[in-house]
Amino acid sequence: MKYVAVIGTGIMAAGIAAGFVAQSIPVVILGRNKDKADACLDKALTLAQKIGIVGAYASQSQDAIKAGQKAEVLENWSNWDGCDWVIETVAENLALKQEIFQYLDERVPAHIPIGSNSSGFPISKIASGLKTANRMMGAHYFMPAEVVPLVEVVMGEKTELVFAEQACSLYKSIAKKPVLVKKDIPGFLANRIQHALMREALSLVQEGIASPEDIDDAVRYSFGFRYAAVGPMTQKEISGWDGMANAAKEIYPSLSNITTLPPKVVQLMSEGKTGMKSGEGFRKWTPEEIQQVSDSYSRRLKAAFDVLNIE
């Protein structure tokens, strides 16, 4: 590896950069502001130390590792020839992403793949009209990016398979778990599955069938518990598709097919109750409770990561 360019200075940029640094791959963080780029690099180094550094950097001090990384203003960076992968992580603003991709289209050599961490905008729209759209793709992480293994590599209308496979190989080399999404559809792969679950969960709350707490427990201590060991397709290979098929005849007709948010969620939003960040969602949260849950969440993610690595 030469180096990886991470464009953006937010929490996702820091987590993504940390994943490469932890595997001894140098990064350059490129932002619109040098101070923010420097702060993002410091955050990335802290996260890399937290998840554990392997390879050439493992025996180096924090200062020595930092010396091998760079943080610069995007418009001032010109050493694209030394780059193997570029990933954009800026705010979810389509016009901004299109502006950055147009900039990259004109400056990054055409053999270097470019990804976007957008969770909502299709890469086909971000790269629309660009002459090198064939090497552009989605590269969607999940928070926290330095811990969650999955990266969705999403092919757009113009993306060539060779570039998508190149990105997948890169992520495999740094202990990530890439999945190749062959069509640029809304929500890609994981979020489509996640939103199908959330639609049913929120509908059950709306209808007064179960509380948010009981839904959490139902998922965590049943099929969610199993999914840390195998995914849903393999789990049904184990248990048998005939049993699933018989249950589906009874269950499928009653599943929610709403196309808008349930009224209870709309009301929460209108009242500014957006969850922990506002101090209240379906329930109130004290600062102490927020810290406790956040700490527990981090520990459980680490434990789940260890489970995924069991052969």
XYZ file of C-alpha atoms in Angstrom:
311
model
C 0.000 0.000 0.000
C 1.044 3.598 -0.688
C -1.554 5.634 1.200
C -5.321 6.111 1.508
C -6.950 9.529 1.155
C -9.916 10.242 3.448
C -11.880 13.348 2.490
C -13.765 14.889 5.392
C -13.077 15.730 9.020
C -16.076 14.375 10.938
C -16.498 11.348 13.188
C -16.921 8.977 10.233
C -13.705 10.263 8.661
C -11.818 9.673 11.907
C -13.207 6.147 12.290
C -12.496 5.224 8.679
C -8.963 6.586 8.883
C -8.407 4.712 12.160
C -9.213 1.404 10.476
C -6.380 1.920 7.999
C -3.886 3.281 10.541
C -4.586 0.315 12.841
C -3.488 -1.946 9.976
C -0.320 0.103 9.400
C -1.598 1.747 6.214
C -0.739 5.479 6.037
C -3.548 7.957 5.533
C -3.921 11.560 4.498
C -6.988 13.356 5.822
C -8.153 16.100 3.479
C -10.574 18.785 4.622
C -11.616 22.321 3.802
C -9.921 23.532 6.993
C -6.400 22.609 8.182
C -7.234 22.837 11.894
C -10.205 20.476 11.482
C -8.096 18.073 9.428
C -5.428 18.037 12.155
C -8.051 17.431 14.855
C -9.565 14.600 12.812
C -6.154 12.968 12.442
C -5.568 13.156 16.206
C -8.979 11.533 16.774
C -8.158 8.818 14.233
C -4.879 8.000 15.969
C -6.639 7.762 19.332
C -9.267 5.404 17.877
C -6.578 3.309 16.175
C -4.796 2.836 19.487
C -8.101 1.910 21.114
C -8.908 -0.862 18.640
C -5.323 -2.085 18.546
C -2.558 -1.427 16.025
C -0.945 -4.330 14.177
C 1.883 -4.651 11.680
C 4.655 -2.119 11.218
C 3.093 0.524 13.470
C 2.526 -1.824 16.420
C 5.843 -1.099 18.147
C 5.920 2.623 17.337
C 5.075 5.505 19.639
C 2.036 7.723 19.046
C 4.309 10.501 17.789
C 6.114 8.159 15.394
C 2.830 6.871 13.993
C 1.512 10.418 13.585
C 4.637 11.378 11.655
C 3.649 8.844 9.001
C 0.217 10.390 8.452
C -0.855 13.718 6.943
C -3.666 16.215 7.394
C -4.080 18.823 4.681
C -6.523 21.167 2.981
C -8.086 19.339 0.016
C -7.365 22.113 -2.500
C -3.687 22.126 -1.462
C -3.127 18.404 -2.007
C -1.568 17.282 -5.299
C 0.274 14.006 -4.572
C -2.478 11.784 -5.956
C -0.014 9.459 -7.701
C 0.936 7.986 -4.330
C -2.671 7.054 -3.492
C -4.312 3.630 -3.746
C -7.848 4.506 -2.583
C -9.847 7.697 -2.084
C -12.951 7.792 0.102
C -15.230 10.787 0.608
C -16.925 11.139 4.017
C -18.373 14.674 4.013
C -21.847 15.696 5.216
C -24.937 14.184 3.554
C -25.379 17.013 1.081
C -25.743 15.919 -2.534
C -24.518 19.172 -4.060
C -21.416 19.124 -1.852
C -20.631 15.519 -2.723
C -21.110 16.199 -6.431
C -18.777 19.189 -6.186
C -16.082 17.085 -4.512
C -16.427 14.230 -6.982
C -16.169 16.636 -9.894
C -12.976 17.996 -8.305
C -11.583 14.470 -7.883
C -12.639 13.478 -11.403
C -10.324 16.145 -12.808
C -7.338 15.543 -10.517
C -7.089 11.914 -9.330
C -5.459 9.619 -11.934
C -8.083 7.473 -13.675
C -6.663 4.157 -12.428
C -7.285 5.037 -8.757
C -10.733 3.994 -7.409
C -12.844 6.562 -5.573
C -15.579 5.765 -3.041
C -18.308 7.680 -1.218
C -19.450 6.856 2.296
C -22.889 8.319 1.559
C -25.628 6.400 3.341
C -28.451 7.822 1.253
C -27.378 9.230 -2.101
C -26.766 6.748 -4.920
C -23.271 6.832 -6.389
C -24.851 7.031 -9.849
C -26.285 10.430 -8.880
C -23.117 11.640 -7.135
C -20.952 10.691 -10.141
C -23.488 11.687 -12.795
C -21.879 13.126 -15.933
C -18.291 12.597 -14.790
C -15.852 11.191 -17.304
C -14.280 8.700 -14.864
C -17.505 7.491 -13.217
C -16.378 3.980 -14.143
C -13.968 3.969 -11.144
C -16.416 5.550 -8.693
C -18.533 3.559 -6.233
C -20.271 3.656 -2.879
C -18.186 2.587 0.118
C -20.678 2.666 2.963
C -19.481 2.167 6.544
C -21.541 1.808 9.714
C -20.887 3.664 12.960
C -18.605 3.297 14.749
C -16.569 2.883 11.562
C -13.416 1.775 13.350
C -15.260 -1.144 15.016
C -18.109 -2.354 12.760
C -16.513 -4.674 10.180
C -18.969 -4.225 7.293
C -18.277 -1.996 4.294
C -20.842 -1.992 1.486
C -19.141 -1.576 -1.887
C -21.939 -0.341 -4.153
C -21.647 -0.358 -7.928
C -23.243 2.526 -9.805
C -24.574 2.525 -13.339
C -21.092 3.215 -14.756
C -18.903 1.408 -12.191
C -16.639 -1.245 -13.690
C -16.460 -4.514 -11.761
C -12.660 -4.508 -11.710
C -12.612 -1.333 -9.585
C -15.282 -2.632 -7.196
C -13.362 -5.885 -6.756
C -10.201 -3.884 -6.139
C -11.945 -2.018 -3.308
C -13.248 -5.284 -1.845
C -9.743 -6.762 -1.880
C -8.388 -3.703 -0.106
C -10.977 -3.984 2.665
C -10.330 -7.691 3.100
C -6.634 -6.890 3.552
C -7.394 -4.623 6.540
C -9.705 -7.115 8.302
C -12.940 -5.449 7.184
C -15.884 -7.411 5.766
C -16.855 -5.984 2.373
C -20.060 -6.967 0.599
C -20.513 -6.239 -3.096
C -23.847 -4.606 -3.956
C -24.238 -5.046 -7.706
C -27.041 -2.526 -8.265
C -27.349 1.028 -6.979
C -30.662 0.732 -5.133
C -31.989 2.932 -2.268
C -30.581 1.834 1.071
C -28.046 -0.472 -0.587
C -28.072 -3.840 1.241
C -27.810 -3.639 5.028
C -29.995 -0.559 5.459
C -32.781 -2.090 3.381
C -32.825 -5.085 5.721
C -32.505 -2.854 8.784
C -35.366 -0.572 7.699
C -37.609 -3.551 6.965
C -37.089 -4.600 10.582
C -37.584 -1.043 11.886
C -40.817 -0.608 9.928
C -42.281 -3.669 11.617
C -40.881 -2.731 15.047
C -42.287 0.822 14.884
C -45.627 -0.482 13.640
C -45.843 -2.803 16.629
C -45.197 0.152 18.954
C -47.759 2.272 17.093
C -50.421 -0.433 17.469
C -49.705 -0.826 21.190
C -48.675 -4.455 20.759
C -45.292 -4.098 22.472
C -43.142 -1.476 24.177
C -39.836 -0.253 22.696
C -38.027 -2.002 25.558
C -39.700 -5.362 24.880
C -38.964 -5.070 21.163
C -35.294 -4.483 21.957
C -35.263 -7.582 24.160
C -37.152 -9.674 21.606
C -34.537 -8.901 18.948
C -31.422 -9.052 21.137
C -32.282 -12.301 22.884
C -33.692 -14.295 19.941
C -32.728 -13.975 16.291
C -30.410 -11.024 16.948
C -28.485 -13.211 19.351
C -28.155 -15.890 16.674
C -27.056 -13.442 13.992
C -23.753 -12.830 15.754
C -23.008 -16.466 14.919
C -24.516 -16.802 11.412
C -26.587 -14.607 9.091
C -30.295 -15.105 8.331
C -29.756 -17.089 5.139
C -27.384 -19.593 6.766
C -29.564 -19.792 9.875
C -32.465 -20.953 7.729
C -30.205 -23.403 5.934
C -29.567 -24.858 9.408
C -33.180 -24.855 10.614
C -34.793 -25.683 7.272
C -36.601 -23.594 4.689
C -39.765 -25.671 5.003
C -40.390 -24.416 8.535
C -39.809 -20.816 7.478
C -42.116 -21.264 4.486
C -44.972 -22.601 6.616
C -44.645 -19.728 9.104
C -44.456 -17.188 6.267
C -47.908 -18.194 5.015
C -49.375 -17.048 8.323
C -47.099 -14.090 9.056
C -46.446 -12.358 5.716
C -50.033 -11.149 5.132
C -50.069 -9.385 8.511
C -46.681 -7.654 8.257
C -46.604 -3.877 8.022
C -46.337 -2.372 4.543
C -46.594 1.304 5.532
C -44.729 3.750 3.298
C -44.480 6.657 5.776
C -43.362 6.947 9.384
C -45.921 5.936 12.043
C -47.720 8.857 13.757
C -45.948 8.241 17.087
C -42.546 8.773 15.468
C -43.767 11.846 13.585
C -44.998 13.289 16.873
C -41.650 12.638 18.557
C -39.858 14.474 15.757
C -42.240 17.430 15.913
C -41.586 17.730 19.653
C -37.805 17.617 19.157
C -37.526 14.261 20.903
C -34.821 12.765 18.699
C -33.278 10.383 21.219
C -30.249 10.640 23.469
C -28.823 13.709 21.722
C -31.908 15.717 22.776
C -32.329 13.982 26.129
C -35.543 12.231 25.129
C -36.969 9.904 22.495
C -39.511 7.227 23.387
C -38.149 7.748 26.904
C -36.176 10.414 28.823
C -32.405 10.070 29.191
C -30.241 11.575 31.928
C -26.586 12.380 31.163
C -25.572 9.540 33.483
C -27.794 7.052 31.657
C -26.469 8.187 28.286
C -22.886 7.627 29.421
C -23.720 4.243 30.925
C -25.478 2.991 27.792
C -22.737 4.350 25.525
C -20.037 2.594 27.534
C -22.032 -0.647 27.590
C -22.665 -0.366 23.838
C -18.932 -0.062 23.156
C -18.107 -3.079 25.316
C -20.795 -5.203 23.690
C -19.654 -4.229 20.188
C -16.139 -5.318 21.092
C -17.470 -8.629 22.432
C -19.573 -9.146 19.283
C -16.513 -8.419 17.147
C -14.616 -11.118 19.048
C -17.481 -13.562 18.450
C -17.395 -12.854 14.699
C -13.717 -13.784 14.655
C -14.288 -17.227 16.185
C -13.613 -19.906 13.594
